[in-house]
Amino acid sequence: QVQLVESGGGLVQAGGSLRLSCAASGGIFRIAAMDWYRQALGKQRELVATITSSSSTKYLDSVEGRFTIARDNAKDTVYLQMDSLKPEDTAVYYCHSPSFWSARGGYREVWGQGTLVTVSS
């Protein structure tokens, strides 16, 4: 069974930094594209950052230059480094893969349980 487990959320003041981690298990991480989504209270979930299996990256315009997505295939982990945080970055952040391969399930979409990031002004 493929699992994505996030960690690293918390409370931070505006202008501060946090690093989120997402540890994958149960499948082949190195061939999976990985994303970070977020969902603020009362708003729709939005795609924040994507990293492909070849480490190409793409960002939501509002986080470009402040957030960095990276992956460590040796640790089956994807990271989201968040700098210069703003109150509007407050949300639950979710790790996601649109197509994660495992021997049991083949290619499947997978979501983590989410981690809360709160940025105070």
Short mmCIF file of N, CA and C in Angstrom, two decimals:
data_model
loop_
_atom_site.label_atom_id
_atom_site.label_comp_id
_atom_site.label_asym_id
_atom_site.label_seq_id
_atom_site.Cartn_x
_atom_site.Cartn_y
_atom_site.Cartn_z
N GLN A 1 0.85 -1.20 0.00
CA GLN A 1 0.00 0.00 0.00
C GLN A 1 0.88 1.24 0.00
N VAL A 2 0.64 2.14 -0.96
CA VAL A 2 1.43 3.36 -1.05
C VAL A 2 0.95 4.35 0.01
N GLN A 3 1.89 4.94 0.70
CA GLN A 3 1.57 5.97 1.70
C GLN A 3 2.44 7.18 1.52
N LEU A 4 1.86 8.36 1.71
CA LEU A 4 2.60 9.62 1.74
C LEU A 4 2.34 10.24 3.11
N VAL A 5 3.42 10.53 3.84
CA VAL A 5 3.29 11.07 5.19
C VAL A 5 4.02 12.40 5.27
N GLU A 6 3.26 13.47 5.51
CA GLU A 6 3.83 14.81 5.60
C GLU A 6 4.25 15.13 7.03
N SER A 7 5.21 16.02 7.14
CA SER A 7 5.62 16.55 8.44
C SER A 7 6.23 17.93 8.22
N GLY A 8 6.38 18.67 9.32
CA GLY A 8 7.07 19.95 9.24
C GLY A 8 6.18 21.18 9.33
N GLY A 9 4.87 20.99 9.38
CA GLY A 9 3.99 22.14 9.51
C GLY A 9 4.08 22.74 10.90
N GLY A 10 3.45 23.91 11.04
CA GLY A 10 3.46 24.56 12.35
C GLY A 10 3.10 26.01 12.24
N LEU A 11 3.37 26.74 13.33
CA LEU A 11 3.07 28.17 13.41
C LEU A 11 4.36 28.96 13.22
N VAL A 12 4.31 29.95 12.35
CA VAL A 12 5.49 30.78 12.09
C VAL A 12 5.04 32.21 11.87
N GLN A 13 5.89 33.16 12.20
CA GLN A 13 5.58 34.57 11.96
C GLN A 13 5.80 34.91 10.49
N ALA A 14 5.10 35.92 10.04
CA ALA A 14 5.29 36.41 8.67
C ALA A 14 6.76 36.74 8.44
N GLY A 15 7.26 36.35 7.27
CA GLY A 15 8.67 36.55 6.96
C GLY A 15 9.54 35.36 7.32
N GLY A 16 8.99 34.43 8.08
CA GLY A 16 9.75 33.27 8.51
C GLY A 16 9.76 32.16 7.48
N SER A 17 10.34 31.03 7.89
CA SER A 17 10.51 29.89 6.99
C SER A 17 10.05 28.59 7.65
N LEU A 18 9.63 27.67 6.82
CA LEU A 18 9.33 26.31 7.24
C LEU A 18 9.75 25.37 6.12
N ARG A 19 10.09 24.13 6.49
CA ARG A 19 10.34 23.12 5.49
C ARG A 19 9.41 21.94 5.73
N LEU A 20 8.61 21.65 4.74
CA LEU A 20 7.73 20.49 4.80
C LEU A 20 8.43 19.29 4.17
N SER A 21 8.17 18.13 4.73
CA SER A 21 8.70 16.88 4.19
C SER A 21 7.55 15.93 3.90
N CYS A 22 7.73 15.10 2.91
CA CYS A 22 6.74 14.07 2.57
C CYS A 22 7.49 12.78 2.27
N ALA A 23 7.33 11.82 3.15
CA ALA A 23 8.00 10.53 3.00
C ALA A 23 7.06 9.54 2.33
N ALA A 24 7.53 8.93 1.26
CA ALA A 24 6.73 7.97 0.51
C ALA A 24 7.17 6.55 0.83
N SER A 25 6.22 5.64 0.78
CA SER A 25 6.53 4.24 1.00
C SER A 25 5.55 3.37 0.22
N GLY A 26 5.99 2.15 -0.07
CA GLY A 26 5.10 1.19 -0.70
C GLY A 26 5.12 1.18 -2.21
N GLY A 27 6.00 1.98 -2.82
CA GLY A 27 6.05 2.00 -4.28
C GLY A 27 7.39 2.49 -4.78
N ILE A 28 7.44 2.84 -6.05
CA ILE A 28 8.69 3.29 -6.68
C ILE A 28 8.67 4.82 -6.74
N PHE A 29 9.34 5.44 -5.78
CA PHE A 29 9.31 6.90 -5.65
C PHE A 29 10.02 7.59 -6.81
N ARG A 30 11.16 7.04 -7.23
CA ARG A 30 12.04 7.79 -8.14
C ARG A 30 11.41 8.03 -9.51
N ILE A 31 10.36 7.29 -9.89
CA ILE A 31 9.73 7.50 -11.19
C ILE A 31 8.44 8.32 -11.08
N ALA A 32 8.11 8.75 -9.88
CA ALA A 32 6.85 9.44 -9.66
C ALA A 32 7.02 10.96 -9.70
N ALA A 33 6.12 11.62 -10.40
CA ALA A 33 5.99 13.07 -10.26
C ALA A 33 5.32 13.34 -8.92
N MET A 34 5.77 14.38 -8.24
CA MET A 34 5.24 14.70 -6.91
C MET A 34 4.81 16.16 -6.87
N ASP A 35 3.75 16.42 -6.11
CA ASP A 35 3.21 17.77 -6.00
C ASP A 35 3.01 18.14 -4.53
N TRP A 36 2.92 19.43 -4.30
CA TRP A 36 2.37 19.97 -3.05
C TRP A 36 1.15 20.81 -3.40
N TYR A 37 0.06 20.51 -2.74
CA TYR A 37 -1.17 21.30 -2.84
C TYR A 37 -1.40 21.98 -1.49
N ARG A 38 -2.27 22.97 -1.49
CA ARG A 38 -2.71 23.56 -0.23
C ARG A 38 -4.18 23.92 -0.32
N GLN A 39 -4.79 23.95 0.86
CA GLN A 39 -6.19 24.34 0.94
C GLN A 39 -6.39 25.21 2.16
N ALA A 40 -6.73 26.46 1.90
CA ALA A 40 -7.03 27.39 2.98
C ALA A 40 -8.49 27.24 3.37
N LEU A 41 -8.83 27.68 4.57
CA LEU A 41 -10.19 27.54 5.08
C LEU A 41 -11.18 28.25 4.15
N GLY A 42 -12.18 27.53 3.69
CA GLY A 42 -13.20 28.11 2.84
C GLY A 42 -12.80 28.28 1.39
N LYS A 43 -11.63 27.78 1.02
CA LYS A 43 -11.17 27.93 -0.36
C LYS A 43 -10.93 26.57 -1.00
N GLN A 44 -10.81 26.58 -2.31
CA GLN A 44 -10.53 25.34 -3.03
C GLN A 44 -9.06 24.97 -2.90
N ARG A 45 -8.81 23.68 -3.00
CA ARG A 45 -7.42 23.20 -2.98
C ARG A 45 -6.72 23.69 -4.24
N GLU A 46 -5.47 24.14 -4.07
CA GLU A 46 -4.72 24.65 -5.22
C GLU A 46 -3.34 24.01 -5.29
N LEU A 47 -2.84 23.86 -6.50
CA LEU A 47 -1.54 23.28 -6.74
C LEU A 47 -0.46 24.32 -6.46
N VAL A 48 0.46 24.01 -5.58
CA VAL A 48 1.50 24.95 -5.17
C VAL A 48 2.79 24.72 -5.95
N ALA A 49 3.22 23.47 -6.05
CA ALA A 49 4.49 23.18 -6.71
C ALA A 49 4.49 21.73 -7.19
N THR A 50 5.22 21.51 -8.28
CA THR A 50 5.35 20.19 -8.89
C THR A 50 6.82 19.90 -9.17
N ILE A 51 7.21 18.65 -8.97
CA ILE A 51 8.54 18.22 -9.38
C ILE A 51 8.38 16.89 -10.13
N THR A 52 8.96 16.82 -11.31
CA THR A 52 8.86 15.60 -12.11
C THR A 52 9.92 14.58 -11.66
N SER A 53 9.88 13.41 -12.27
CA SER A 53 10.87 12.38 -11.93
C SER A 53 12.28 12.81 -12.34
N SER A 54 12.36 13.71 -13.30
CA SER A 54 13.67 14.24 -13.73
C SER A 54 14.01 15.55 -13.04
N SER A 55 13.22 15.90 -12.02
CA SER A 55 13.45 17.08 -11.17
C SER A 55 13.18 18.42 -11.84
N SER A 56 12.39 18.43 -12.90
CA SER A 56 11.89 19.70 -13.41
C SER A 56 10.82 20.20 -12.44
N THR A 57 10.78 21.51 -12.26
CA THR A 57 9.86 22.08 -11.27
C THR A 57 8.95 23.14 -11.88
N LYS A 58 7.81 23.35 -11.21
CA LYS A 58 6.87 24.37 -11.62
C LYS A 58 6.17 24.86 -10.36
N TYR A 59 5.84 26.19 -10.34
CA TYR A 59 5.27 26.79 -9.13
C TYR A 59 4.04 27.62 -9.43
N LEU A 60 3.19 27.71 -8.42
CA LEU A 60 2.10 28.67 -8.42
C LEU A 60 2.72 30.06 -8.46
N ASP A 61 2.13 30.96 -9.24
CA ASP A 61 2.72 32.29 -9.40
C ASP A 61 2.96 32.99 -8.05
N SER A 62 2.04 32.85 -7.13
CA SER A 62 2.13 33.59 -5.87
C SER A 62 3.23 33.08 -4.95
N VAL A 63 3.81 31.91 -5.23
CA VAL A 63 4.88 31.39 -4.38
C VAL A 63 6.22 31.35 -5.12
N GLU A 64 6.21 31.64 -6.42
CA GLU A 64 7.44 31.64 -7.22
C GLU A 64 8.48 32.55 -6.57
N GLY A 65 9.69 32.03 -6.39
CA GLY A 65 10.76 32.81 -5.79
C GLY A 65 10.80 32.74 -4.28
N ARG A 66 9.75 32.22 -3.66
CA ARG A 66 9.71 32.08 -2.19
C ARG A 66 9.74 30.61 -1.75
N PHE A 67 9.14 29.75 -2.55
CA PHE A 67 9.06 28.32 -2.21
C PHE A 67 9.98 27.54 -3.16
N THR A 68 10.53 26.44 -2.65
CA THR A 68 11.36 25.56 -3.46
C THR A 68 10.97 24.12 -3.20
N ILE A 69 10.63 23.41 -4.27
CA ILE A 69 10.34 21.98 -4.14
C ILE A 69 11.58 21.20 -4.55
N ALA A 70 11.86 20.13 -3.83
CA ALA A 70 13.02 19.30 -4.12
C ALA A 70 12.71 17.87 -3.73
N ARG A 71 13.49 16.95 -4.28
CA ARG A 71 13.29 15.54 -3.96
C ARG A 71 14.62 14.87 -3.66
N ASP A 72 14.56 13.87 -2.78
CA ASP A 72 15.72 13.04 -2.48
C ASP A 72 15.30 11.60 -2.74
N ASN A 73 15.70 11.07 -3.89
CA ASN A 73 15.27 9.71 -4.26
C ASN A 73 15.89 8.65 -3.36
N ALA A 74 17.02 8.95 -2.74
CA ALA A 74 17.64 7.98 -1.83
C ALA A 74 16.82 7.82 -0.55
N LYS A 75 16.05 8.87 -0.22
CA LYS A 75 15.24 8.84 1.00
C LYS A 75 13.74 8.74 0.70
N ASP A 76 13.39 8.62 -0.58
CA ASP A 76 11.97 8.56 -0.98
C ASP A 76 11.18 9.71 -0.37
N THR A 77 11.74 10.89 -0.45
CA THR A 77 11.16 12.04 0.22
C THR A 77 11.14 13.26 -0.71
N VAL A 78 10.06 14.01 -0.65
CA VAL A 78 9.95 15.29 -1.35
C VAL A 78 9.80 16.38 -0.30
N TYR A 79 10.40 17.53 -0.59
CA TYR A 79 10.42 18.63 0.35
C TYR A 79 9.77 19.88 -0.26
N LEU A 80 9.28 20.74 0.61
CA LEU A 80 8.85 22.06 0.19
C LEU A 80 9.46 23.06 1.17
N GLN A 81 10.47 23.77 0.70
CA GLN A 81 11.08 24.83 1.49
C GLN A 81 10.29 26.11 1.27
N MET A 82 9.78 26.67 2.34
CA MET A 82 8.94 27.86 2.24
C MET A 82 9.61 29.01 2.98
N ASP A 83 10.00 30.02 2.24
CA ASP A 83 10.65 31.21 2.81
C ASP A 83 9.77 32.44 2.61
N SER A 84 10.09 33.49 3.35
CA SER A 84 9.33 34.74 3.25
C SER A 84 7.83 34.48 3.33
N LEU A 85 7.44 33.71 4.30
CA LEU A 85 6.03 33.32 4.43
C LEU A 85 5.14 34.51 4.72
N LYS A 86 3.94 34.44 4.17
CA LYS A 86 2.93 35.49 4.34
C LYS A 86 1.69 34.89 5.01
N PRO A 87 0.90 35.71 5.66
CA PRO A 87 -0.34 35.19 6.26
C PRO A 87 -1.23 34.47 5.25
N GLU A 88 -1.21 34.91 4.01
CA GLU A 88 -2.05 34.25 3.00
C GLU A 88 -1.52 32.87 2.59
N ASP A 89 -0.37 32.47 3.09
CA ASP A 89 0.13 31.11 2.87
C ASP A 89 -0.46 30.13 3.87
N THR A 90 -1.20 30.63 4.83
CA THR A 90 -1.83 29.76 5.83
C THR A 90 -2.79 28.80 5.17
N ALA A 91 -2.59 27.50 5.41
CA ALA A 91 -3.40 26.47 4.77
C ALA A 91 -2.96 25.10 5.29
N VAL A 92 -3.75 24.11 4.95
CA VAL A 92 -3.30 22.72 5.10
C VAL A 92 -2.58 22.36 3.81
N TYR A 93 -1.37 21.86 3.94
CA TYR A 93 -0.55 21.50 2.79
C TYR A 93 -0.56 19.98 2.63
N TYR A 94 -0.81 19.55 1.40
CA TYR A 94 -0.93 18.14 1.09
C TYR A 94 0.14 17.71 0.09
N CYS A 95 0.73 16.58 0.35
CA CYS A 95 1.63 15.92 -0.60
C CYS A 95 0.77 15.06 -1.52
N HIS A 96 1.15 14.99 -2.79
CA HIS A 96 0.32 14.29 -3.78
C HIS A 96 1.18 13.74 -4.89
N SER A 97 0.77 12.60 -5.41
CA SER A 97 1.33 12.11 -6.66
C SER A 97 0.18 11.71 -7.57
N PRO A 98 0.18 12.21 -8.79
CA PRO A 98 -0.91 11.87 -9.71
C PRO A 98 -0.85 10.42 -10.20
N SER A 99 0.33 9.80 -10.09
CA SER A 99 0.49 8.47 -10.65
C SER A 99 1.70 7.78 -10.01
N PHE A 100 1.45 7.10 -8.92
CA PHE A 100 2.52 6.48 -8.13
C PHE A 100 2.41 4.97 -8.32
N TRP A 101 3.50 4.36 -8.78
CA TRP A 101 3.45 2.93 -9.12
C TRP A 101 3.80 2.05 -7.93
N SER A 102 3.01 1.01 -7.75
CA SER A 102 3.36 -0.02 -6.78
C SER A 102 3.05 -1.37 -7.40
N ALA A 103 3.71 -2.40 -6.92
CA ALA A 103 3.52 -3.75 -7.45
C ALA A 103 2.08 -4.24 -7.21
N ARG A 104 1.50 -3.79 -6.10
CA ARG A 104 0.15 -4.26 -5.76
C ARG A 104 -0.92 -3.54 -6.56
N GLY A 105 -0.75 -2.21 -6.70
CA GLY A 105 -1.85 -1.43 -7.27
C GLY A 105 -1.60 -0.85 -8.63
N GLY A 106 -0.38 -1.02 -9.18
CA GLY A 106 -0.06 -0.37 -10.44
C GLY A 106 0.04 1.14 -10.23
N TYR A 107 -0.36 1.92 -11.24
CA TYR A 107 -0.29 3.37 -11.13
C TYR A 107 -1.57 3.90 -10.47
N ARG A 108 -1.41 4.64 -9.39
CA ARG A 108 -2.56 5.21 -8.69
C ARG A 108 -2.25 6.61 -8.19
N GLU A 109 -3.30 7.43 -8.13
CA GLU A 109 -3.18 8.74 -7.51
C GLU A 109 -3.14 8.55 -5.99
N VAL A 110 -2.26 9.31 -5.34
CA VAL A 110 -2.08 9.17 -3.88
C VAL A 110 -2.02 10.55 -3.24
N TRP A 111 -2.67 10.68 -2.07
CA TRP A 111 -2.64 11.91 -1.28
C TRP A 111 -2.11 11.60 0.12
N GLY A 112 -1.39 12.55 0.68
CA GLY A 112 -1.04 12.48 2.09
C GLY A 112 -2.19 13.00 2.93
N GLN A 113 -1.99 12.97 4.25
CA GLN A 113 -3.07 13.37 5.17
C GLN A 113 -3.10 14.87 5.41
N GLY A 114 -2.05 15.56 5.05
CA GLY A 114 -2.00 17.01 5.20
C GLY A 114 -1.28 17.45 6.45
N THR A 115 -0.67 18.63 6.37
CA THR A 115 -0.03 19.24 7.53
C THR A 115 -0.38 20.73 7.53
N LEU A 116 -0.72 21.24 8.71
CA LEU A 116 -1.20 22.61 8.82
C LEU A 116 -0.04 23.59 8.95
N VAL A 117 -0.08 24.62 8.12
CA VAL A 117 0.88 25.73 8.20
C VAL A 117 0.10 26.99 8.54
N THR A 118 0.48 27.64 9.63
CA THR A 118 -0.18 28.87 10.05
C THR A 118 0.86 29.98 10.10
N VAL A 119 0.60 31.06 9.37
CA VAL A 119 1.53 32.19 9.33
C VAL A 119 0.84 33.38 10.00
N SER A 120 1.41 33.84 11.09
CA SER A 120 0.82 34.95 11.83
C SER A 120 1.39 36.28 11.35
N SER A 121 0.57 37.31 11.42
CA SER A 121 1.01 38.63 10.94
C SER A 121 1.67 39.43 12.05
#
